[in-house]
Tab-separated table of C-alpha atoms and ligand atoms in Angstrom:
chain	number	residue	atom	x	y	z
A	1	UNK	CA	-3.892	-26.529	-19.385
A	2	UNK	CA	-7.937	-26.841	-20.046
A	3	UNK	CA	-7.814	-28.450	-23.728
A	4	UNK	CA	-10.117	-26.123	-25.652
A	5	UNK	CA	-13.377	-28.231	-27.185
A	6	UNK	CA	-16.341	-27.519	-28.998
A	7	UNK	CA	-18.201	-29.587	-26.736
A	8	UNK	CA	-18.340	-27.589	-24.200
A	9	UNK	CA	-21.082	-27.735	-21.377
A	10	UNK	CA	-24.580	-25.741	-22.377
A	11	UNK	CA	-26.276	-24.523	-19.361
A	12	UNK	CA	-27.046	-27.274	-16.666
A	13	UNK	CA	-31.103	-25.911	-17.295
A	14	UNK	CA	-31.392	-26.706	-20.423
A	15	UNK	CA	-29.105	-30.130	-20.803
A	16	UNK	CA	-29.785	-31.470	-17.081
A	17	UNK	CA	-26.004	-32.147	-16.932
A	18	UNK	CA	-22.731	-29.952	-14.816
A	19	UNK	CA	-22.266	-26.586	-16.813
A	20	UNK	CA	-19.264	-24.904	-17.148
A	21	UNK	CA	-18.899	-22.038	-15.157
A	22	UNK	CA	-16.585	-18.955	-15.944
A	23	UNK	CA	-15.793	-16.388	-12.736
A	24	UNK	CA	-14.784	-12.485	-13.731
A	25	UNK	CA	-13.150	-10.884	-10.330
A	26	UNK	CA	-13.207	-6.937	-11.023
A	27	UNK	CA	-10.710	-4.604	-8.919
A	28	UNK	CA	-11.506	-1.375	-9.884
A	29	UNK	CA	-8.597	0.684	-9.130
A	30	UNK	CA	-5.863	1.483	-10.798
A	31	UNK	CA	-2.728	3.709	-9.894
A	32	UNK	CA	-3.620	6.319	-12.531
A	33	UNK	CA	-6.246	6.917	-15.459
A	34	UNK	CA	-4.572	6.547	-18.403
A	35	UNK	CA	-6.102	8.834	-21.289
A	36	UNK	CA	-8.060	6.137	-23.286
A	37	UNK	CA	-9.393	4.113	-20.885
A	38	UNK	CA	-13.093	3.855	-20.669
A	39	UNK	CA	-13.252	0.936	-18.184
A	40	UNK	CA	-14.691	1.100	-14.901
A	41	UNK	CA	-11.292	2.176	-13.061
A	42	UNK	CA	-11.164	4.488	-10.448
A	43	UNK	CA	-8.197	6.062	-8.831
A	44	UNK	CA	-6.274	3.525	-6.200
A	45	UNK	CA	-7.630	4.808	-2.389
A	46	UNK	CA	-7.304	3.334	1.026
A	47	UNK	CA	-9.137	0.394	0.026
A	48	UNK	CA	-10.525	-1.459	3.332
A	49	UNK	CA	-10.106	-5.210	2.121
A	50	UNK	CA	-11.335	-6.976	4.866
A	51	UNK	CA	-14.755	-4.854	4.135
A	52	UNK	CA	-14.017	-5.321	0.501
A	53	UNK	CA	-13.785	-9.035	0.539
A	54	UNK	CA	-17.028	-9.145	2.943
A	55	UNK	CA	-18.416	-7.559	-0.229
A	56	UNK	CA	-17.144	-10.431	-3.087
A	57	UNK	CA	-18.128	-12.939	-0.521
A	58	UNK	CA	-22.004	-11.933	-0.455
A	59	UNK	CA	-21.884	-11.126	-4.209
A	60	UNK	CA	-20.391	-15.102	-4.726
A	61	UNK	CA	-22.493	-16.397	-1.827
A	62	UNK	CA	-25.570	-14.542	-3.832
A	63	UNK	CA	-24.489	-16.629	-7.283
A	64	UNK	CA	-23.951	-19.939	-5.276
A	65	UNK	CA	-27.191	-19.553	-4.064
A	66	UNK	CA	-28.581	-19.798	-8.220
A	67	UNK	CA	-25.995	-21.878	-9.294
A	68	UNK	CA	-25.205	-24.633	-6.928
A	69	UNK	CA	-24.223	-27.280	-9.298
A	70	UNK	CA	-21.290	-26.079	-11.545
A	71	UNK	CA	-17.827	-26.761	-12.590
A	72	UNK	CA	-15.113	-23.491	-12.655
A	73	UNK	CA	-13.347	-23.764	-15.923
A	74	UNK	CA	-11.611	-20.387	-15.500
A	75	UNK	CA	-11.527	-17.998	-12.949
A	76	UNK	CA	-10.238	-13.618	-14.029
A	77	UNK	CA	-8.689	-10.996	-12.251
A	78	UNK	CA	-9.684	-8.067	-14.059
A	79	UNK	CA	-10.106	-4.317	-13.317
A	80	UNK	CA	-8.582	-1.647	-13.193
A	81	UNK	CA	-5.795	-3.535	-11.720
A	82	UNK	CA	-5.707	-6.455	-9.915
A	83	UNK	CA	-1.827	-7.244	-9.246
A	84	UNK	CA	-2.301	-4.177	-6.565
A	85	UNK	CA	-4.419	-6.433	-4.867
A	86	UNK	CA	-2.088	-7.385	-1.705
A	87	UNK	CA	-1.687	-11.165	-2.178
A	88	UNK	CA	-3.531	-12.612	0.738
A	89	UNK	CA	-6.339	-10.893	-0.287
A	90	UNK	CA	-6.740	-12.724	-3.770
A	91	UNK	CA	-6.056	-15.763	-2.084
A	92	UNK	CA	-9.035	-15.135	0.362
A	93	UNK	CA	-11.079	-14.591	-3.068
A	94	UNK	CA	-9.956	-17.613	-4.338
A	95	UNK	CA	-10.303	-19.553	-1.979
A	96	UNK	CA	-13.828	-18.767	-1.234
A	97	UNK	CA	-14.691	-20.101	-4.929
A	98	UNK	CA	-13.063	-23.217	-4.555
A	99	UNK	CA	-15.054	-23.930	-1.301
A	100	UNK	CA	-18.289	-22.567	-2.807
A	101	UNK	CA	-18.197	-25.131	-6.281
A	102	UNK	CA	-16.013	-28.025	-7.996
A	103	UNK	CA	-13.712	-26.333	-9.505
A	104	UNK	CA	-12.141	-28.186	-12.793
A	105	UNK	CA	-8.407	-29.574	-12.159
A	106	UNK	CA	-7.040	-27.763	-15.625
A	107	UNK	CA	-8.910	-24.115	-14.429
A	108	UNK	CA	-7.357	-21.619	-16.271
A	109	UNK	CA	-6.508	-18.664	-13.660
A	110	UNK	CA	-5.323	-15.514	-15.088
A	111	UNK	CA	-4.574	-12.305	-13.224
A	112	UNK	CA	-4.093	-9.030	-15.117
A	113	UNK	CA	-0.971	-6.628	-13.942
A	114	UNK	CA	0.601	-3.878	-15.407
A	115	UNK	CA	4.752	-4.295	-15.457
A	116	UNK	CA	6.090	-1.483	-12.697
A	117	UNK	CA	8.254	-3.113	-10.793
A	118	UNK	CA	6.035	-3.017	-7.262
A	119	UNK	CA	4.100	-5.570	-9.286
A	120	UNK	CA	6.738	-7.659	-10.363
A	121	UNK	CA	7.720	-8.432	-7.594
A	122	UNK	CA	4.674	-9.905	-6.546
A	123	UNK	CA	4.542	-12.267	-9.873
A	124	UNK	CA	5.883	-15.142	-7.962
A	125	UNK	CA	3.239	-15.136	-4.771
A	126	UNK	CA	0.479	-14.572	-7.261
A	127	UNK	CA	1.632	-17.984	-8.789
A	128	UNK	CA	1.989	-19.571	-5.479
A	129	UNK	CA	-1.689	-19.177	-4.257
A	130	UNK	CA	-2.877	-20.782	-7.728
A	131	UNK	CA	-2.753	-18.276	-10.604
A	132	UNK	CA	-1.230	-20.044	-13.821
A	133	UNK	CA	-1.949	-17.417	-16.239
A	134	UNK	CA	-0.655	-13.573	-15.936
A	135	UNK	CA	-1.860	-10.951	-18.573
A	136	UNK	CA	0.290	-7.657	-18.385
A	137	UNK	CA	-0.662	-4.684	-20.002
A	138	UNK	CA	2.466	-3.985	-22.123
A	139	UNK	CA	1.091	-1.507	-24.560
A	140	UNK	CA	3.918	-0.065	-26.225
A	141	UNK	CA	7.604	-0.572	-26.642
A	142	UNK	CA	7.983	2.436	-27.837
A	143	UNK	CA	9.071	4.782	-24.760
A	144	UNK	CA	7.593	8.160	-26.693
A	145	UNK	CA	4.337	6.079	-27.470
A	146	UNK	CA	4.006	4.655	-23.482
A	147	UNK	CA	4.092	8.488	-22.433
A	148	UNK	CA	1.363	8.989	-24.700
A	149	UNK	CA	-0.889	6.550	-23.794
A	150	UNK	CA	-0.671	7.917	-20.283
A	151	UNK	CA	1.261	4.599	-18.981
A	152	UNK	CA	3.397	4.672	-15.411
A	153	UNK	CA	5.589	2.637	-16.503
A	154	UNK	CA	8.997	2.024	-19.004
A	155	UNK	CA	10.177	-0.003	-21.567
A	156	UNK	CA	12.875	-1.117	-19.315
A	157	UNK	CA	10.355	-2.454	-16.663
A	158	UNK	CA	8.277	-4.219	-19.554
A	159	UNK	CA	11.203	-6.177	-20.727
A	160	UNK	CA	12.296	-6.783	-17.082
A	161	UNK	CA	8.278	-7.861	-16.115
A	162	UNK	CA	8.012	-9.805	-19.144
A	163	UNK	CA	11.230	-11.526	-18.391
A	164	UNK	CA	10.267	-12.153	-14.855
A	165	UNK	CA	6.194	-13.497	-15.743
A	166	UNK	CA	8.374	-15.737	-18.732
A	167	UNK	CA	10.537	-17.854	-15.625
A	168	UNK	CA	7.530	-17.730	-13.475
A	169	UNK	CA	4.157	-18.774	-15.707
A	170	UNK	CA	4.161	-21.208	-18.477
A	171	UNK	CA	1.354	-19.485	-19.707
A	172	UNK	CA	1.105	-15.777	-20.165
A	173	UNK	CA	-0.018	-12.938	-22.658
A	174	UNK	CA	0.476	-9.227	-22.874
A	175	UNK	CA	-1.160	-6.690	-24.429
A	176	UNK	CA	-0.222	-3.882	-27.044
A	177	UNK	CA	-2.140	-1.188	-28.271
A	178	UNK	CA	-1.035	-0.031	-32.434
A	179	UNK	CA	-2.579	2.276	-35.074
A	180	UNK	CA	-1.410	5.065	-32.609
A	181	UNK	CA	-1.165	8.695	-34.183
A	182	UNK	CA	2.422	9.172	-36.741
A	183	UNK	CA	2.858	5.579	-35.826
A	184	UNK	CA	4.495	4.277	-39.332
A	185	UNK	CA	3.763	0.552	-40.430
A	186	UNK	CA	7.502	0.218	-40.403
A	187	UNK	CA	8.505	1.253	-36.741
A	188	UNK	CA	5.084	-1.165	-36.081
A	189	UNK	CA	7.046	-4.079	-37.494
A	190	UNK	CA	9.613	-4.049	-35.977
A	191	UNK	CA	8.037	-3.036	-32.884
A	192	UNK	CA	5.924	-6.257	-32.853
A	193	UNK	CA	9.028	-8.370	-34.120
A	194	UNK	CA	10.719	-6.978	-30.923
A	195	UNK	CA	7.794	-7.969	-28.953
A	196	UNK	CA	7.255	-11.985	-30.547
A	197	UNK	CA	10.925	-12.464	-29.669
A	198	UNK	CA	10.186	-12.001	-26.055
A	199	UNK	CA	8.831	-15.616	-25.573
A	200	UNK	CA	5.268	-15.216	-24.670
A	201	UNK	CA	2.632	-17.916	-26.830
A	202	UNK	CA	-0.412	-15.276	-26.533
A	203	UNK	CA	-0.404	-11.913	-27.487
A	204	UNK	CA	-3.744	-9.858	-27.939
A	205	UNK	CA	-2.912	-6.879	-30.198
A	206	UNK	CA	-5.672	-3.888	-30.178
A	207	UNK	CA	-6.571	-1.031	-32.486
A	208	UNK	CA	-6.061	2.500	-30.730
A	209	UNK	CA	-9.752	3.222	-30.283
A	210	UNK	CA	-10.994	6.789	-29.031
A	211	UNK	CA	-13.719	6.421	-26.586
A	212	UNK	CA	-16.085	8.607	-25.602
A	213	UNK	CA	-15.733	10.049	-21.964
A	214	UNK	CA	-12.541	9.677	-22.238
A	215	UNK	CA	-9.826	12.502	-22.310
A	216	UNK	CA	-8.268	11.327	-25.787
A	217	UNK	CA	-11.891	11.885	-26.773
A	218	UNK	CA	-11.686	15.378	-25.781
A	219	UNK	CA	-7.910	16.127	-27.353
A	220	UNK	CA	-8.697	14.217	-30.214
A	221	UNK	CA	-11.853	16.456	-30.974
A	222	UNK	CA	-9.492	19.352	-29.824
A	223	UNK	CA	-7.244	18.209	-33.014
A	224	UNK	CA	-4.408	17.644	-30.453
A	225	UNK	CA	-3.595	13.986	-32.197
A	226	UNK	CA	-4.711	13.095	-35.517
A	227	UNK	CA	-5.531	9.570	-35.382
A	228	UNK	CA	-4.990	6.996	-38.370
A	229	UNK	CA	-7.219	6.774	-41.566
A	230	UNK	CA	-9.346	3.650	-42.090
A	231	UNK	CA	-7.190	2.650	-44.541
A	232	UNK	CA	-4.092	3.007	-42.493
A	233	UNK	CA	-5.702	1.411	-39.683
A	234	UNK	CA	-6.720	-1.479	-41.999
A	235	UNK	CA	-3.341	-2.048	-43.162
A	236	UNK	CA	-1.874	-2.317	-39.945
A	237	UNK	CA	-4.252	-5.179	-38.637
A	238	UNK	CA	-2.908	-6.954	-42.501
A	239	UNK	CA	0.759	-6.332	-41.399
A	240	UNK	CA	-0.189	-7.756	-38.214
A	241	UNK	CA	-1.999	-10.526	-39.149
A	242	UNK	CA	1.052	-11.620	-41.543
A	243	UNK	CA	3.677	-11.222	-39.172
A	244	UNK	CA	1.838	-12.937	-36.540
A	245	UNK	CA	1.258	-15.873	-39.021
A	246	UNK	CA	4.724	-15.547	-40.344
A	247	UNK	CA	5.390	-16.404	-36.218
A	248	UNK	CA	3.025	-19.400	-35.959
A	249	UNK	CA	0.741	-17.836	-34.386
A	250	UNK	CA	-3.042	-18.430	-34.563
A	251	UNK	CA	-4.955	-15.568	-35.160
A	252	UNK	CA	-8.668	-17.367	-33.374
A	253	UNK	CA	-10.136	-13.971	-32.033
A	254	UNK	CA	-10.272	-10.293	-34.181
A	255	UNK	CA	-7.548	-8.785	-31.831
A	256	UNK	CA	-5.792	-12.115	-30.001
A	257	UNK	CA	-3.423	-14.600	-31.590
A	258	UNK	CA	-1.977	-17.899	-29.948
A	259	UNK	CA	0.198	-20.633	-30.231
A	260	UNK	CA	-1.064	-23.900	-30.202
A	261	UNK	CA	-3.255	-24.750	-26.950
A	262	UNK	CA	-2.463	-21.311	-25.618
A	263	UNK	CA	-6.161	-19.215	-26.546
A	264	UNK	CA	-7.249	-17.668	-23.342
A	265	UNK	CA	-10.348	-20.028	-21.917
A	266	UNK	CA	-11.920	-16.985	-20.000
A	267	UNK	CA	-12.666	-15.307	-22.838
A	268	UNK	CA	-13.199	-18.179	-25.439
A	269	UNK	CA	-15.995	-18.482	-22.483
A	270	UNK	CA	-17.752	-14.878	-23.557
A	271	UNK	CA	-17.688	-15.594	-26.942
A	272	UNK	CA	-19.130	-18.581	-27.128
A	273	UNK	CA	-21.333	-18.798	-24.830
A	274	UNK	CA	-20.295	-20.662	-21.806
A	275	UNK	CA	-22.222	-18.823	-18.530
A	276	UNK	CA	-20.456	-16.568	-16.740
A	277	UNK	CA	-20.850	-14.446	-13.326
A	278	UNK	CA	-19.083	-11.021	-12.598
A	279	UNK	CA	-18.244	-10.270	-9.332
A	280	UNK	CA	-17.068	-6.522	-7.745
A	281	UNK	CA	-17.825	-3.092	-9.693
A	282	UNK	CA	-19.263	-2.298	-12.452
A	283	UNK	CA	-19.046	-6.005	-13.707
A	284	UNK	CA	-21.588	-8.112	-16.255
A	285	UNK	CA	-22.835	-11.483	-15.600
A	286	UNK	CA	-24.407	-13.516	-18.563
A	287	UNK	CA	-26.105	-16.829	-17.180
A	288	UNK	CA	-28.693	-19.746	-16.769
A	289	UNK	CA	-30.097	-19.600	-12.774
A	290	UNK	CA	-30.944	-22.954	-11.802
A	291	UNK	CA	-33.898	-24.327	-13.173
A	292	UNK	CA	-35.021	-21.346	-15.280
A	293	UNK	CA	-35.611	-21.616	-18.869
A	294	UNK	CA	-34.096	-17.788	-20.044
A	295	UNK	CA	-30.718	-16.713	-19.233
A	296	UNK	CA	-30.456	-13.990	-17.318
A	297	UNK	CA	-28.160	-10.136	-18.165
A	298	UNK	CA	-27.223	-8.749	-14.909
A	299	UNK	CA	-25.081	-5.479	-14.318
A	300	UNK	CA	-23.517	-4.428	-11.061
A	301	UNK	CA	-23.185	-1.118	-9.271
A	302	UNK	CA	-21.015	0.546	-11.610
A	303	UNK	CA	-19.241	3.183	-8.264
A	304	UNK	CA	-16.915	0.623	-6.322
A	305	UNK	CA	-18.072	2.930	-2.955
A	306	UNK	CA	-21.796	2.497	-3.820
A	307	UNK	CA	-20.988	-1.535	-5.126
A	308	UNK	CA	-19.741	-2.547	-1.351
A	309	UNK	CA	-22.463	-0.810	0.952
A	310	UNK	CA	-25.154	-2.579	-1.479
A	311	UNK	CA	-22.834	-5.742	-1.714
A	312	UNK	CA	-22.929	-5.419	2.119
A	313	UNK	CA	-26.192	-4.746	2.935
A	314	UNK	CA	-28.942	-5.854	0.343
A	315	UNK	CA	-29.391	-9.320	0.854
A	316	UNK	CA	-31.587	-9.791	-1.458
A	317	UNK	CA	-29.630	-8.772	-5.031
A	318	UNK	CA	-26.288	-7.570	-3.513
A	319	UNK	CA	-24.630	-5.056	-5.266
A	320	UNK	CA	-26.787	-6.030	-8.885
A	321	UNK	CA	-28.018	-2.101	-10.751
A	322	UNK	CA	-30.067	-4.046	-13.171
A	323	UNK	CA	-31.058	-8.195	-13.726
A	324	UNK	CA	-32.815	-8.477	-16.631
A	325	UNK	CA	-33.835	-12.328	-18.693
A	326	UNK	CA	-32.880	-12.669	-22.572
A	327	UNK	CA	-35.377	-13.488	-24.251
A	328	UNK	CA	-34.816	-16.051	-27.092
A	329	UNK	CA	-34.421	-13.838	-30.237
A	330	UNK	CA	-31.585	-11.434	-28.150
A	331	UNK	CA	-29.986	-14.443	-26.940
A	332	UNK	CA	-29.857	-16.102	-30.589
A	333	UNK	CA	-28.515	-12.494	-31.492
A	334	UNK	CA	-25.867	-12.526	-28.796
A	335	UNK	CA	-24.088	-16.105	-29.536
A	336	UNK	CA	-24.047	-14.918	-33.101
A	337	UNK	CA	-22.277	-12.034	-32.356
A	338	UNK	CA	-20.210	-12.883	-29.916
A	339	UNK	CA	-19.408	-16.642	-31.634
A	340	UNK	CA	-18.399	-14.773	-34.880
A	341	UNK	CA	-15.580	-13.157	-33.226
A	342	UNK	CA	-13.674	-16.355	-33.189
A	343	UNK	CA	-12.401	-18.440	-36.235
A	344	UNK	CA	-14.149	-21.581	-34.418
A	345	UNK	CA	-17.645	-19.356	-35.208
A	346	UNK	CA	-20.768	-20.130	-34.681
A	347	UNK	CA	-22.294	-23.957	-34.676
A	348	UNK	CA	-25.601	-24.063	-36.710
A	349	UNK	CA	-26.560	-27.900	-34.860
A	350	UNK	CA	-25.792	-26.524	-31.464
A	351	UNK	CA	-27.904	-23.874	-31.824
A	352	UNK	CA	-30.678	-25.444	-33.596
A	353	UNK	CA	-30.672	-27.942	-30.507
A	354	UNK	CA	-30.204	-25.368	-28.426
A	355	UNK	CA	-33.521	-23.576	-29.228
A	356	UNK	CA	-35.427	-26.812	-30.739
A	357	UNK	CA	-35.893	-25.025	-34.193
A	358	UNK	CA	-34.156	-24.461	-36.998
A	359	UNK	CA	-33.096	-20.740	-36.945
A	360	UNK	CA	-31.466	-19.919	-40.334
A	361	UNK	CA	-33.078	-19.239	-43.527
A	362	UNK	CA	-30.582	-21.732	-45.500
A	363	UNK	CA	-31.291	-19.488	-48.348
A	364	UNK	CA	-30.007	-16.249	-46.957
A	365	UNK	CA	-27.133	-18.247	-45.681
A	366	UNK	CA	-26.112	-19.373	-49.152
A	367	UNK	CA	-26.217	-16.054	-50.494
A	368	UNK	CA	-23.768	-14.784	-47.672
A	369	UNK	CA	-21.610	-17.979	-48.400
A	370	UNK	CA	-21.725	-17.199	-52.327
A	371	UNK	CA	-20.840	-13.991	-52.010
A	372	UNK	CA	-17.553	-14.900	-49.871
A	373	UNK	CA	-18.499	-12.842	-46.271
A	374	UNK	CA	-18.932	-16.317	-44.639
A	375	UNK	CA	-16.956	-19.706	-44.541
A	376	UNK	CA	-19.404	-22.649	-43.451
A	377	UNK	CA	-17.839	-25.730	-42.540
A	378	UNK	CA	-19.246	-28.960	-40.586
A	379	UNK	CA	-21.994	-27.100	-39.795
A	380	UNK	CA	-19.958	-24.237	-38.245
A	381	UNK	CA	-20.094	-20.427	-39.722
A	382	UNK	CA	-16.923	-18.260	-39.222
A	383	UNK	CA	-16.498	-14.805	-40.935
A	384	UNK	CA	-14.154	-15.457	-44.160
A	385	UNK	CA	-10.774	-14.147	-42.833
A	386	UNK	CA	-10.335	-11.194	-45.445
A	387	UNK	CA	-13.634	-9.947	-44.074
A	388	UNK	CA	-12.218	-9.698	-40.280
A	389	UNK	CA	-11.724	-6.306	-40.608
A	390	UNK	CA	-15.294	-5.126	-41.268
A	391	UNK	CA	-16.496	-8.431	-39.016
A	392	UNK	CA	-19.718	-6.042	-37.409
A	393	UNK	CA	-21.073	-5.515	-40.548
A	394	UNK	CA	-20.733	-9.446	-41.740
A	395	UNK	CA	-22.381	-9.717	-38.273
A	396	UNK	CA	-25.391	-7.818	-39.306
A	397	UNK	CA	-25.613	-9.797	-42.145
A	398	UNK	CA	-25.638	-13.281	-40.372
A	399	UNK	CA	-28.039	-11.625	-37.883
A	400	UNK	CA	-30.388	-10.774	-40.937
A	401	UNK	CA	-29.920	-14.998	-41.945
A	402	UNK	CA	-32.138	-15.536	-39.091
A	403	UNK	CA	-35.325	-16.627	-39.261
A	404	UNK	CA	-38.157	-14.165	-38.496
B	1	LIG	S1	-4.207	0.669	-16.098
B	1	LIG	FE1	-5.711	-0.356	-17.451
B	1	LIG	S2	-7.680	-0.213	-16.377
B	1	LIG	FE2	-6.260	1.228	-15.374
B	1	LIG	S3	-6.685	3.191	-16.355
B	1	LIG	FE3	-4.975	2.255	-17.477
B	1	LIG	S4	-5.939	1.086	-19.149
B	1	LIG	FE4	-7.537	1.584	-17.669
């Protein structure tokens, strides 16, 4: 398993050494829509995969082409959902990125699946062709709360998937969602008791949150559900923060907690700042091009139809909707805010290096520090842990400590 560091590799543009590479594989389809969901997941259709695998080829072929001299530290399967790829078809995928660039010998390579038992039962063959990290989208234990949320599948199968990705991958994670409406704190404890005891070292624990576009956005403004107060909400992330320390587990993102050497690497990867490339629908690429000084936001074709004819046929920028470069105040904004998601935070020397300047006001800083928002230590600022809970507005804050 990739040992996590805080040295990792800055972009090969600006240090003139190998950067670390992170690879995001969206499948956008998914067997149903569940009511909440407001990522870019379409309804499963006859999905040509030969043409659809033509289409991740010229969309990697297209990155290659920027980035020729990078190491793969982690490689996602993301969507929608990925374990209905069929197997072989993966395997094509990852394949072509190990021809394409080095990839490291400790990649982390996680595939996301949700626990019916047509999925299951293709754990073992996902491991096989190199994945060594599953993700499954548990959500609820609770089988009243799992018809809520819209889910197609049961408690029974959870256990029985979790059971199954336990004996097959050292290393994975599932998902629950809490704070749901007439949830109590109570039936939340021992629902998440329940859940520890099932063996996995990462769990990543989320907020219900009611997005726009969404139809829980439209029943919720229909008073259908009543969701949670803030101050119900925020003492369910304290009971869940003390039971998952109670459990030895590290709480080192706002919603994810780990055991020892267990954090997820893709995702350490967004937040702090290692490049990364999206590949398929819909899907967000944040990265240094060879040899240019400003990294560079790019957005794909959100519609998976529209995504392949462009991935297909525009040789020039695939299937990319919008490329745009960062300039240096957004980007300084950027690590801040996504570095001060993690208790590892945000490393004052790197940065300074990073942009050959000093970019705090020390004074401002200070303040932040005095009044107990911020912990600062060897040179690294992390949001004080009792301030997790309102950790965008201590992000504002640390955004206003830079210089002008
Ligand atoms: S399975 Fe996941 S991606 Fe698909 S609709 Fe449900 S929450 Fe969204």
């Amino acid at each position: 398993m990739l040992q996590l560091s805080n040295n990792y590799k800055l972009p090969a543009s600006q240090l003139n050494s190998v950067a670390d590479l992170a690879v995001y594989v969206h499948y956008p389809f998914c067997k149903s829509k569940c009511p909440y969901c407001d990522f870019n997941s379409h309804l499963e259709q006859q999905t040509d995969h030969s043409l659809f695998f033509k289409g991740y080829e010229a969309e990697l072929d297209f990155f290659k082409s920027n980035l020729r001299n990078r190491k793969i530290t982690s490689i996602f399967f993301g969507g929608g959902t990925p374990s209905l790829m069929p197997v072989s078809f993966a395997d094509k995928i990852l394949q072509k990125i190990n021809n394409l660039w080095s990839v490291s010998s400790q990649c982390e390579v996680t595939i996301e699946a949700n626990p019916t038992s047509f999925e299951a039962n293709k754990f073992r063959d996902f491991h096989k062709i190199g994945f060594n990290r599953l993700s499954l989208g548990i959500q609820s234990l609770n089988q009243e709360d799992l018809n809520f949320l819209g889910r197609q599948h049961t408690v029974k199968e959870s256990i029985l998937a979790i059971s199954q990705a336990r004996e097959i991958f050292d290393n994975f994670s599932f998902d629950l969602i809490y704070a749901r409406p007439k949830q109590k704190i109570n039936d939340w404890k021992i629902e998440l008791e329940t859940a520890i005891k099932l063996g996995s070292n990462h769990l990543s624990l989320y907020q219900l949150t009611i997005e726009k576009g969404t139809k829980f956005f439209n029943d919720w403004k229909e008073k259908k559900f009543i969701m949670p107060t803030d101050k119900l909400a925020g003492d369910f992330y304290q009971t869940t923060n003390e039971i998952m320390a109670d459990n030895g587990f590290n709480h080192y993102e706002i919603s994810n907690y780990a055991k020892e050497n267990y954090q997820s690497v893709h995702n350490l990867s967004y937040w702090q700042g290692v490049d990364y490339i999206g590949i398929g629908a819909g899907s967000h690429s944040r990265v240094f091009f060879d040899r240019q000084k400003h990294r560079k936001a790019i957005v794909n074709l959100h519609r998976p139809d529209i995504w392949l004819e462009q991935a297909l046929n525009n040789k020039t920028q695939v299937a990319i909707q919008k490329i745009e470069e960062i300039n240096d105040n957004d980007l300084k904004e950027e690590l801040i805010l996504t570095g001060l998601r993690t208790i590892y935070g945000v490393d004052i020397e790197r940065l300074n290096n990073f942009f050959k300047q000093e970019i705090f006001d020390d004074n401002i800083l200070k303040k932040l520090l005095e009044q107990g928002f911020i912990t600062i230590n060897k040179q690294k600022i992390a949001i004080a842990k009792n301030y997790w809970i309102f950790a965008n507005s201590v992000i504002e804050k640390v955004v206003s400590a830079l210089k002008k």
